[in-house]
Each structure stands twice: as C-alpha cells, then as structure tokens.
Amino acid sequence: MMRGAYYTATGNTFLVVDSRERKLSDMEKRLLVLKYVDGRDGAIFVERDFMDYYNCDGNRAAFCGNGARTYVYFIHEKEKRNLVEFSSHAGNVLGKVDDLVSVRMPSPKFLGTFEEEDYSGEIVVVGVPHLVIEGDTDKVDWNALLPLRHLYDANINVFTVKKEGSLRIRTFERGVEGETGACGSGATSVAWVYCRRTGCERVTLQANGGDLTVSFRDGSAYLGGGVKKCSEELELQL
C-alpha cells in the first residue's frame, strides 16, 4: 500500500505519491494514475531525489514545471528542506521554498517558427514541446487550434501582453487534452519568447489558476508560484 495526497499549484492539481521508500513499476504507476487522478492534471511519483511525472491519461511526460514545484514543496513539507535538488526525465532540477516555491527550469530550446493557415508563432522546448502564439486570450478557439497540437505533438500557449512585463496566458496541454488552469513549462516558454523580443528579465503571467513568475538570470530560467496541499493523506491501493 502506498500513501499520497492531492496538491494544487497555481491551478494545476496533482496526485502526489510518496515513493521514496518503495519504487513502483511503470505499470503500477499507470494503474494508480488511472484509478486516482480522476479529472486532475496528473500524478507526481516522488522517488528518492527523482521526480517521475504522469499525465492524467496514464502516460509519462518528461517534465512538468508546476509538478516540479509541487515535488519541491512535498520534500520541504516532509523533510524540512528549503533547497531541494533532484532529477527528472528532462534533467536535473533545483528548487527553493521561501515566499514562493521556485524551480530552475530546463533550459528553453528554440526550434524555430511555424505558420499554419491563420496561426503563426514559435516552437520552444522546456522539457516538453510548446507552441507559443501571441493572440487574443479572450477569444481562443481551441477547436481551431487542435490540429496544431497533433501536427506538432506539442502543448499550445496563447498569450496577450497586458502591460510591460505582465502577460495573460492560456494553455492547451497534451496528455490532458484540454485547457488547464496553468502550465509551468508553458509559462516559461511564453516568457522566454517575450523576453527574447523585449530584453526584459522577469515576467508575471496570469494563468486561469493564478499568477506565475518567470525570471531569467545567470543563463537559467526560474519558475515561481504558490503550492498547497488540498487533501488528507490517502492510502492508495493498486
């Protein structure tokens, strides 16, 4: 029997499974996801110094930014550490807990631009691939954008500049196959595109679930926001 709980991170809700003492097989992880995630965004398997992330469809994803921040908060909560370093399928991650829960994100990789019918933008990988489109966030037609999600096998982010250094963002996530409350790697990809254009070093992004901050310093991207536990401890049965 495993123990876990639900956590929320700026609009994303995750099942967090404490797997520090017992490592699960991929099949066991998939079964727990399909049984307990139940409409939430995904599951975080907290292994010893390693984060394994699964989307709600039961498939592993290389990385999740808000999932990584939740991993950091979980270790802070259980082990009383304010600095947490761990690995993921996208590489090493460094996290910190102070007023916000922040992580150093995988370095954004620019793959080029795209143009398909009425839409154009940039392709950026932050652990996982993202399409970044500047547009009207009040009038997003996900049905019209859905072919892009499958054509590029990527998440889709639409953003609007509210004022200098302040953006509105909406994200359609693969694996969830719908719009989510927030997406940390999506926010980082949007911030990278915006800062590349403007030269700024810090951005606040208003997602459906709340505000995220992304800052760039010393050649790295840092994602910050809130995290909280939203359930009692659960006994999870396979």
PDB file of C-alpha atoms in Angstrom:
ATOM      1  CA  MET A   1       0.000   0.000   0.000  1.00  0.00           C
ATOM      2  CA  MET A   2       1.266   3.456  -0.927  1.00  0.00           C
ATOM      3  CA  ARG A   3       0.486   6.822   0.616  1.00  0.00           C
ATOM      4  CA  GLY A   4      -0.294  10.003  -1.225  1.00  0.00           C
ATOM      5  CA  ALA A   5      -2.315  13.222  -1.259  1.00  0.00           C
ATOM      6  CA  TYR A   6      -3.632  15.846  -3.644  1.00  0.00           C
ATOM      7  CA  TYR A   7      -1.807  19.150  -4.100  1.00  0.00           C
ATOM      8  CA  THR A   8      -2.579  22.231  -6.152  1.00  0.00           C
ATOM      9  CA  ALA A   9      -0.034  24.521  -7.793  1.00  0.00           C
ATOM     10  CA  THR A  10      -1.480  27.687  -9.354  1.00  0.00           C
ATOM     11  CA  GLY A  11      -4.459  25.933 -10.873  1.00  0.00           C
ATOM     12  CA  ASN A  12      -2.895  22.541 -11.586  1.00  0.00           C
ATOM     13  CA  THR A  13      -3.981  19.721  -9.276  1.00  0.00           C
ATOM     14  CA  PHE A  14      -1.843  16.620  -8.865  1.00  0.00           C
ATOM     15  CA  LEU A  15      -1.883  13.320  -7.058  1.00  0.00           C
ATOM     16  CA  VAL A  16       1.445  13.116  -5.217  1.00  0.00           C
ATOM     17  CA  VAL A  17       2.583   9.570  -4.413  1.00  0.00           C
ATOM     18  CA  ASP A  18       5.267   9.063  -1.769  1.00  0.00           C
ATOM     19  CA  SER A  19       7.547   6.525  -3.406  1.00  0.00           C
ATOM     20  CA  ARG A  20      10.739   7.412  -1.556  1.00  0.00           C
ATOM     21  CA  GLU A  21      10.997   4.009   0.116  1.00  0.00           C
ATOM     22  CA  ARG A  22       9.330   1.804  -2.481  1.00  0.00           C
ATOM     23  CA  LYS A  23       9.903   2.237  -6.181  1.00  0.00           C
ATOM     24  CA  LEU A  24       6.934   1.271  -8.344  1.00  0.00           C
ATOM     25  CA  SER A  25       6.963  -0.319 -11.778  1.00  0.00           C
ATOM     26  CA  ASP A  26       5.724   1.659 -14.765  1.00  0.00           C
ATOM     27  CA  MET A  27       2.581  -0.492 -14.870  1.00  0.00           C
ATOM     28  CA  GLU A  28       1.876   0.108 -11.174  1.00  0.00           C
ATOM     29  CA  LYS A  29       2.275   3.858 -11.723  1.00  0.00           C
ATOM     30  CA  ARG A  30      -0.073   3.818 -14.682  1.00  0.00           C
ATOM     31  CA  LEU A  31      -2.695   1.898 -12.683  1.00  0.00           C
ATOM     32  CA  LEU A  32      -2.528   4.386  -9.814  1.00  0.00           C
ATOM     33  CA  VAL A  33      -2.885   7.305 -12.237  1.00  0.00           C
ATOM     34  CA  LEU A  34      -5.935   5.823 -13.943  1.00  0.00           C
ATOM     35  CA  LYS A  35      -7.530   4.923 -10.593  1.00  0.00           C
ATOM     36  CA  TYR A  36      -6.874   8.061  -8.520  1.00  0.00           C
ATOM     37  CA  VAL A  37      -6.136  11.081 -10.730  1.00  0.00           C
ATOM     38  CA  ASP A  38      -9.797  11.265 -11.759  1.00  0.00           C
ATOM     39  CA  GLY A  39     -10.043  14.503 -13.754  1.00  0.00           C
ATOM     40  CA  ARG A  40      -6.996  16.164 -12.213  1.00  0.00           C
ATOM     41  CA  ASP A  41      -3.940  17.115 -14.242  1.00  0.00           C
ATOM     42  CA  GLY A  42      -1.587  14.259 -13.426  1.00  0.00           C
ATOM     43  CA  ALA A  43       0.449  12.364 -10.858  1.00  0.00           C
ATOM     44  CA  ILE A  44       3.873  13.000  -9.343  1.00  0.00           C
ATOM     45  CA  PHE A  45       5.803   9.971  -8.104  1.00  0.00           C
ATOM     46  CA  VAL A  46       8.241  11.251  -5.500  1.00  0.00           C
ATOM     47  CA  GLU A  47      11.187   8.887  -5.567  1.00  0.00           C
ATOM     48  CA  ARG A  48      14.452   9.441  -3.745  1.00  0.00           C
ATOM     49  CA  ASP A  49      15.904  12.533  -5.475  1.00  0.00           C
ATOM     50  CA  PHE A  50      13.869  11.798  -8.622  1.00  0.00           C
ATOM     51  CA  MET A  51      10.518  13.033  -9.979  1.00  0.00           C
ATOM     52  CA  ASP A  52       8.539  10.788 -12.321  1.00  0.00           C
ATOM     53  CA  TYR A  53       5.538  12.597 -13.812  1.00  0.00           C
ATOM     54  CA  TYR A  54       2.475  11.092 -15.493  1.00  0.00           C
ATOM     55  CA  ASN A  55      -0.317  12.942 -17.277  1.00  0.00           C
ATOM     56  CA  CYS A  56      -3.902  12.089 -16.419  1.00  0.00           C
ATOM     57  CA  ASP A  57      -4.130   9.789 -19.468  1.00  0.00           C
ATOM     58  CA  GLY A  58      -1.721   7.381 -17.776  1.00  0.00           C
ATOM     59  CA  ASN A  59       1.276   8.225 -19.944  1.00  0.00           C
ATOM     60  CA  ARG A  60       4.617   9.509 -18.681  1.00  0.00           C
ATOM     61  CA  ALA A  61       5.710  13.055 -19.552  1.00  0.00           C
ATOM     62  CA  ALA A  62       9.357  14.103 -19.493  1.00  0.00           C
ATOM     63  CA  PHE A  63       8.641  17.129 -17.322  1.00  0.00           C
ATOM     64  CA  CYS A  64       6.015  19.320 -15.679  1.00  0.00           C
ATOM     65  CA  GLY A  65       7.013  22.730 -14.315  1.00  0.00           C
ATOM     66  CA  ASN A  66       4.272  23.086 -11.727  1.00  0.00           C
ATOM     67  CA  GLY A  67       4.711  19.397 -10.942  1.00  0.00           C
ATOM     68  CA  ALA A  68       8.372  20.087 -10.194  1.00  0.00           C
ATOM     69  CA  ARG A  69       7.392  22.938  -7.875  1.00  0.00           C
ATOM     70  CA  THR A  70       4.981  20.552  -6.135  1.00  0.00           C
ATOM     71  CA  TYR A  71       7.758  17.974  -5.734  1.00  0.00           C
ATOM     72  CA  VAL A  72       9.896  20.651  -4.052  1.00  0.00           C
ATOM     73  CA  TYR A  73       7.061  21.641  -1.708  1.00  0.00           C
ATOM     74  CA  PHE A  74       6.400  17.982  -0.804  1.00  0.00           C
ATOM     75  CA  ILE A  75      10.068  17.410   0.129  1.00  0.00           C
ATOM     76  CA  HIS A  76      10.079  20.696   2.075  1.00  0.00           C
ATOM     77  CA  GLU A  77       6.974  19.550   3.940  1.00  0.00           C
ATOM     78  CA  LYS A  78       8.246  16.035   4.709  1.00  0.00           C
ATOM     79  CA  GLU A  79      11.984  16.635   5.191  1.00  0.00           C
ATOM     80  CA  LYS A  80      12.072  20.315   6.260  1.00  0.00           C
ATOM     81  CA  ARG A  81      14.441  21.287   3.451  1.00  0.00           C
ATOM     82  CA  ASN A  82      14.259  24.720   1.820  1.00  0.00           C
ATOM     83  CA  LEU A  83      16.653  23.814  -1.008  1.00  0.00           C
ATOM     84  CA  VAL A  84      15.820  20.676  -2.985  1.00  0.00           C
ATOM     85  CA  GLU A  85      17.815  19.234  -5.861  1.00  0.00           C
ATOM     86  CA  PHE A  86      16.521  16.272  -7.846  1.00  0.00           C
ATOM     87  CA  SER A  87      16.490  14.652 -11.266  1.00  0.00           C
ATOM     88  CA  SER A  88      13.729  14.208 -13.839  1.00  0.00           C
ATOM     89  CA  HIS A  89      13.462  12.719 -17.298  1.00  0.00           C
ATOM     90  CA  ALA A  90      14.286  16.218 -18.585  1.00  0.00           C
ATOM     91  CA  GLY A  91      17.425  16.616 -16.473  1.00  0.00           C
ATOM     92  CA  ASN A  92      18.422  17.988 -13.074  1.00  0.00           C
ATOM     93  CA  VAL A  93      16.209  20.473 -11.236  1.00  0.00           C
ATOM     94  CA  LEU A  94      16.999  22.828  -8.355  1.00  0.00           C
ATOM     95  CA  GLY A  95      14.152  24.102  -6.204  1.00  0.00           C
ATOM     96  CA  LYS A  96      13.747  26.588  -3.377  1.00  0.00           C
ATOM     97  CA  VAL A  97      10.993  27.387  -0.867  1.00  0.00           C
ATOM     98  CA  ASP A  98      10.636  30.915   0.525  1.00  0.00           C
ATOM     99  CA  ASP A  99       7.687  33.238  -0.129  1.00  0.00           C
ATOM    100  CA  LEU A 100       7.149  31.266  -3.339  1.00  0.00           C
ATOM    101  CA  VAL A 101       8.027  27.756  -4.413  1.00  0.00           C
ATOM    102  CA  SER A 102      10.507  28.142  -7.278  1.00  0.00           C
ATOM    103  CA  VAL A 103      12.438  25.801  -9.555  1.00  0.00           C
ATOM    104  CA  ARG A 104      15.195  26.228 -12.065  1.00  0.00           C
ATOM    105  CA  MET A 105      13.607  25.036 -15.277  1.00  0.00           C
ATOM    106  CA  PRO A 106      15.175  23.031 -18.099  1.00  0.00           C
ATOM    107  CA  SER A 107      16.885  25.491 -20.448  1.00  0.00           C
ATOM    108  CA  PRO A 108      14.450  26.649 -23.168  1.00  0.00           C
ATOM    109  CA  LYS A 109      15.393  25.379 -26.623  1.00  0.00           C
ATOM    110  CA  PHE A 110      14.206  27.360 -29.639  1.00  0.00           C
ATOM    111  CA  LEU A 111      13.288  25.063 -32.537  1.00  0.00           C
ATOM    112  CA  GLY A 112      12.150  27.780 -34.939  1.00  0.00           C
ATOM    113  CA  THR A 113       8.914  29.374 -36.081  1.00  0.00           C
ATOM    114  CA  PHE A 114       5.767  27.900 -37.604  1.00  0.00           C
ATOM    115  CA  GLU A 115       2.991  29.228 -39.833  1.00  0.00           C
ATOM    116  CA  GLU A 116      -0.159  27.232 -40.483  1.00  0.00           C
ATOM    117  CA  GLU A 117      -3.182  28.899 -42.105  1.00  0.00           C
ATOM    118  CA  ASP A 118      -4.371  31.565 -39.621  1.00  0.00           C
ATOM    119  CA  TYR A 119      -1.772  30.896 -36.925  1.00  0.00           C
ATOM    120  CA  SER A 120       1.935  31.531 -36.527  1.00  0.00           C
ATOM    121  CA  GLY A 121       4.382  31.591 -33.648  1.00  0.00           C
ATOM    122  CA  GLU A 122       7.439  29.991 -32.109  1.00  0.00           C
ATOM    123  CA  ILE A 123       8.283  26.401 -31.162  1.00  0.00           C
ATOM    124  CA  VAL A 124      10.078  26.150 -27.809  1.00  0.00           C
ATOM    125  CA  VAL A 125      11.011  23.072 -25.784  1.00  0.00           C
ATOM    126  CA  VAL A 126      11.117  23.450 -21.987  1.00  0.00           C
ATOM    127  CA  GLY A 127      11.396  19.799 -21.042  1.00  0.00           C
ATOM    128  CA  VAL A 128       8.396  19.222 -23.329  1.00  0.00           C
ATOM    129  CA  PRO A 129       7.481  20.975 -26.628  1.00  0.00           C
ATOM    130  CA  HIS A 130       5.332  24.113 -26.764  1.00  0.00           C
ATOM    131  CA  LEU A 131       3.813  26.256 -29.478  1.00  0.00           C
ATOM    132  CA  VAL A 132       3.762  29.939 -28.461  1.00  0.00           C
ATOM    133  CA  ILE A 133       1.186  32.176 -30.148  1.00  0.00           C
ATOM    134  CA  GLU A 134       0.534  35.838 -29.405  1.00  0.00           C
ATOM    135  CA  GLY A 135      -3.201  36.470 -29.753  1.00  0.00           C
ATOM    136  CA  ASP A 136      -6.446  37.469 -28.071  1.00  0.00           C
ATOM    137  CA  THR A 137      -6.735  35.360 -24.908  1.00  0.00           C
ATOM    138  CA  ASP A 138     -10.395  36.396 -24.566  1.00  0.00           C
ATOM    139  CA  LYS A 139     -11.250  34.703 -27.859  1.00  0.00           C
ATOM    140  CA  VAL A 140      -9.309  31.448 -28.027  1.00  0.00           C
ATOM    141  CA  ASP A 141     -10.865  28.783 -30.270  1.00  0.00           C
ATOM    142  CA  TRP A 142      -9.256  25.537 -29.118  1.00  0.00           C
ATOM    143  CA  ASN A 143     -11.155  23.517 -31.725  1.00  0.00           C
ATOM    144  CA  ALA A 144      -9.494  25.565 -34.465  1.00  0.00           C
ATOM    145  CA  LEU A 145      -6.086  25.166 -32.800  1.00  0.00           C
ATOM    146  CA  LEU A 146      -6.424  21.446 -32.084  1.00  0.00           C
ATOM    147  CA  PRO A 147      -4.887  20.324 -35.407  1.00  0.00           C
ATOM    148  CA  LEU A 148      -1.677  22.164 -34.415  1.00  0.00           C
ATOM    149  CA  ARG A 149      -1.474  20.189 -31.166  1.00  0.00           C
ATOM    150  CA  HIS A 150      -1.412  16.941 -33.175  1.00  0.00           C
ATOM    151  CA  LEU A 151       0.640  18.228 -36.105  1.00  0.00           C
ATOM    152  CA  TYR A 152       3.485  19.313 -33.797  1.00  0.00           C
ATOM    153  CA  ASP A 153       2.712  16.922 -30.897  1.00  0.00           C
ATOM    154  CA  ALA A 154       3.031  19.903 -28.570  1.00  0.00           C
ATOM    155  CA  ASN A 155       1.224  21.948 -25.955  1.00  0.00           C
ATOM    156  CA  ILE A 156      -0.354  25.163 -27.251  1.00  0.00           C
ATOM    157  CA  ASN A 157       0.049  28.502 -25.446  1.00  0.00           C
ATOM    158  CA  VAL A 158      -1.777  31.707 -26.387  1.00  0.00           C
ATOM    159  CA  PHE A 159      -0.698  34.927 -24.690  1.00  0.00           C
ATOM    160  CA  THR A 160      -1.612  38.603 -24.600  1.00  0.00           C
ATOM    161  CA  VAL A 161       0.586  41.432 -23.328  1.00  0.00           C
ATOM    162  CA  LYS A 162      -1.380  43.317 -20.639  1.00  0.00           C
ATOM    163  CA  LYS A 163       1.408  45.782 -19.922  1.00  0.00           C
ATOM    164  CA  GLU A 164       5.176  45.685 -19.885  1.00  0.00           C
ATOM    165  CA  GLY A 165       6.303  42.573 -18.015  1.00  0.00           C
ATOM    166  CA  SER A 166       2.740  41.345 -17.419  1.00  0.00           C
ATOM    167  CA  LEU A 167       1.097  38.732 -19.640  1.00  0.00           C
ATOM    168  CA  ARG A 168      -2.159  36.782 -19.788  1.00  0.00           C
ATOM    169  CA  ILE A 169      -1.675  33.139 -20.783  1.00  0.00           C
ATOM    170  CA  ARG A 170      -3.913  30.204 -21.650  1.00  0.00           C
ATOM    171  CA  THR A 171      -2.639  26.690 -22.342  1.00  0.00           C
ATOM    172  CA  PHE A 172      -3.970  23.541 -24.000  1.00  0.00           C
ATOM    173  CA  GLU A 173      -1.964  20.564 -22.714  1.00  0.00           C
ATOM    174  CA  ARG A 174      -1.326  17.310 -24.488  1.00  0.00           C
ATOM    175  CA  GLY A 175      -1.950  14.303 -22.258  1.00  0.00           C
ATOM    176  CA  VAL A 176      -4.724  16.248 -20.553  1.00  0.00           C
ATOM    177  CA  GLU A 177      -6.191  17.049 -23.994  1.00  0.00           C
ATOM    178  CA  GLY A 178      -7.827  20.218 -22.830  1.00  0.00           C
ATOM    179  CA  GLU A 179      -7.226  23.663 -21.381  1.00  0.00           C
ATOM    180  CA  THR A 180      -5.638  23.587 -17.931  1.00  0.00           C
ATOM    181  CA  GLY A 181      -5.538  26.003 -15.021  1.00  0.00           C
ATOM    182  CA  ALA A 182      -1.856  26.653 -15.603  1.00  0.00           C
ATOM    183  CA  CYS A 183       1.256  25.166 -17.165  1.00  0.00           C
ATOM    184  CA  GLY A 184       4.678  25.956 -15.730  1.00  0.00           C
ATOM    185  CA  SER A 185       6.720  24.891 -18.747  1.00  0.00           C
ATOM    186  CA  GLY A 186       4.227  26.704 -20.984  1.00  0.00           C
ATOM    187  CA  ALA A 187       4.578  29.870 -18.924  1.00  0.00           C
ATOM    188  CA  THR A 188       8.352  29.555 -19.198  1.00  0.00           C
ATOM    189  CA  SER A 189       8.210  29.108 -22.970  1.00  0.00           C
ATOM    190  CA  VAL A 190       5.965  32.178 -23.341  1.00  0.00           C
ATOM    191  CA  ALA A 191       8.174  34.238 -21.017  1.00  0.00           C
ATOM    192  CA  TRP A 192      11.263  33.182 -22.999  1.00  0.00           C
ATOM    193  CA  VAL A 193       9.683  34.340 -26.279  1.00  0.00           C
ATOM    194  CA  TYR A 194       8.512  37.635 -24.763  1.00  0.00           C
ATOM    195  CA  CYS A 195      11.855  38.377 -23.077  1.00  0.00           C
ATOM    196  CA  ARG A 196      13.714  37.485 -26.269  1.00  0.00           C
ATOM    197  CA  ARG A 197      11.700  40.163 -28.041  1.00  0.00           C
ATOM    198  CA  THR A 198      11.837  42.839 -25.341  1.00  0.00           C
ATOM    199  CA  GLY A 199      15.042  42.222 -23.401  1.00  0.00           C
ATOM    200  CA  CYS A 200      13.265  42.066 -20.023  1.00  0.00           C
ATOM    201  CA  GLU A 201      14.419  39.603 -17.353  1.00  0.00           C
ATOM    202  CA  ARG A 202      11.279  38.967 -15.281  1.00  0.00           C
ATOM    203  CA  VAL A 203       7.668  38.347 -16.283  1.00  0.00           C
ATOM    204  CA  THR A 204       4.422  37.816 -14.379  1.00  0.00           C
ATOM    205  CA  LEU A 205       1.946  35.571 -16.164  1.00  0.00           C
ATOM    206  CA  GLN A 206      -1.728  35.430 -15.267  1.00  0.00           C
ATOM    207  CA  ALA A 207      -2.999  31.892 -15.881  1.00  0.00           C
ATOM    208  CA  ASN A 208      -6.539  30.678 -15.306  1.00  0.00           C
ATOM    209  CA  GLY A 209      -5.494  29.307 -11.913  1.00  0.00           C
ATOM    210  CA  GLY A 210      -3.417  32.236 -10.685  1.00  0.00           C
ATOM    211  CA  ASP A 211      -0.147  34.075 -11.209  1.00  0.00           C
ATOM    212  CA  LEU A 212       3.226  32.604 -12.056  1.00  0.00           C
ATOM    213  CA  THR A 213       6.548  34.410 -12.270  1.00  0.00           C
ATOM    214  CA  VAL A 214       9.391  33.582 -14.628  1.00  0.00           C
ATOM    215  CA  SER A 215      12.789  35.219 -14.293  1.00  0.00           C
ATOM    216  CA  PHE A 216      15.979  34.787 -16.286  1.00  0.00           C
ATOM    217  CA  ARG A 217      19.362  35.110 -14.632  1.00  0.00           C
ATOM    218  CA  ASP A 218      22.798  33.559 -14.990  1.00  0.00           C
ATOM    219  CA  GLY A 219      21.664  31.850 -18.172  1.00  0.00           C
ATOM    220  CA  SER A 220      18.822  29.961 -16.459  1.00  0.00           C
ATOM    221  CA  ALA A 221      15.027  30.263 -16.242  1.00  0.00           C
ATOM    222  CA  TYR A 222      13.281  30.191 -12.845  1.00  0.00           C
ATOM    223  CA  LEU A 223       9.567  29.488 -12.357  1.00  0.00           C
ATOM    224  CA  GLY A 224       7.813  30.613  -9.163  1.00  0.00           C
ATOM    225  CA  GLY A 225       4.335  30.430  -7.668  1.00  0.00           C
ATOM    226  CA  GLY A 226       2.258  29.007  -4.845  1.00  0.00           C
ATOM    227  CA  VAL A 227       1.670  25.368  -3.851  1.00  0.00           C
ATOM    228  CA  LYS A 228      -0.670  23.938  -1.225  1.00  0.00           C
ATOM    229  CA  LYS A 229      -1.909  20.582  -0.040  1.00  0.00           C
ATOM    230  CA  CYS A 230      -5.619  20.130  -0.669  1.00  0.00           C
ATOM    231  CA  SER A 231      -6.476  16.744   0.842  1.00  0.00           C
ATOM    232  CA  GLU A 232      -5.752  14.498   3.789  1.00  0.00           C
ATOM    233  CA  GLU A 233      -3.207  11.695   3.462  1.00  0.00           C
ATOM    234  CA  LEU A 234      -4.603   8.861   1.354  1.00  0.00           C
ATOM    235  CA  GLU A 235      -3.914   5.137   1.398  1.00  0.00           C
ATOM    236  CA  LEU A 236      -3.522   4.123  -2.248  1.00  0.00           C
ATOM    237  CA  GLN A 237      -4.269   0.581  -3.316  1.00  0.00           C
ATOM    238  CA  LEU A 238      -3.225  -0.954  -6.612  1.00  0.00           C
TER     239      LEU A 238
END
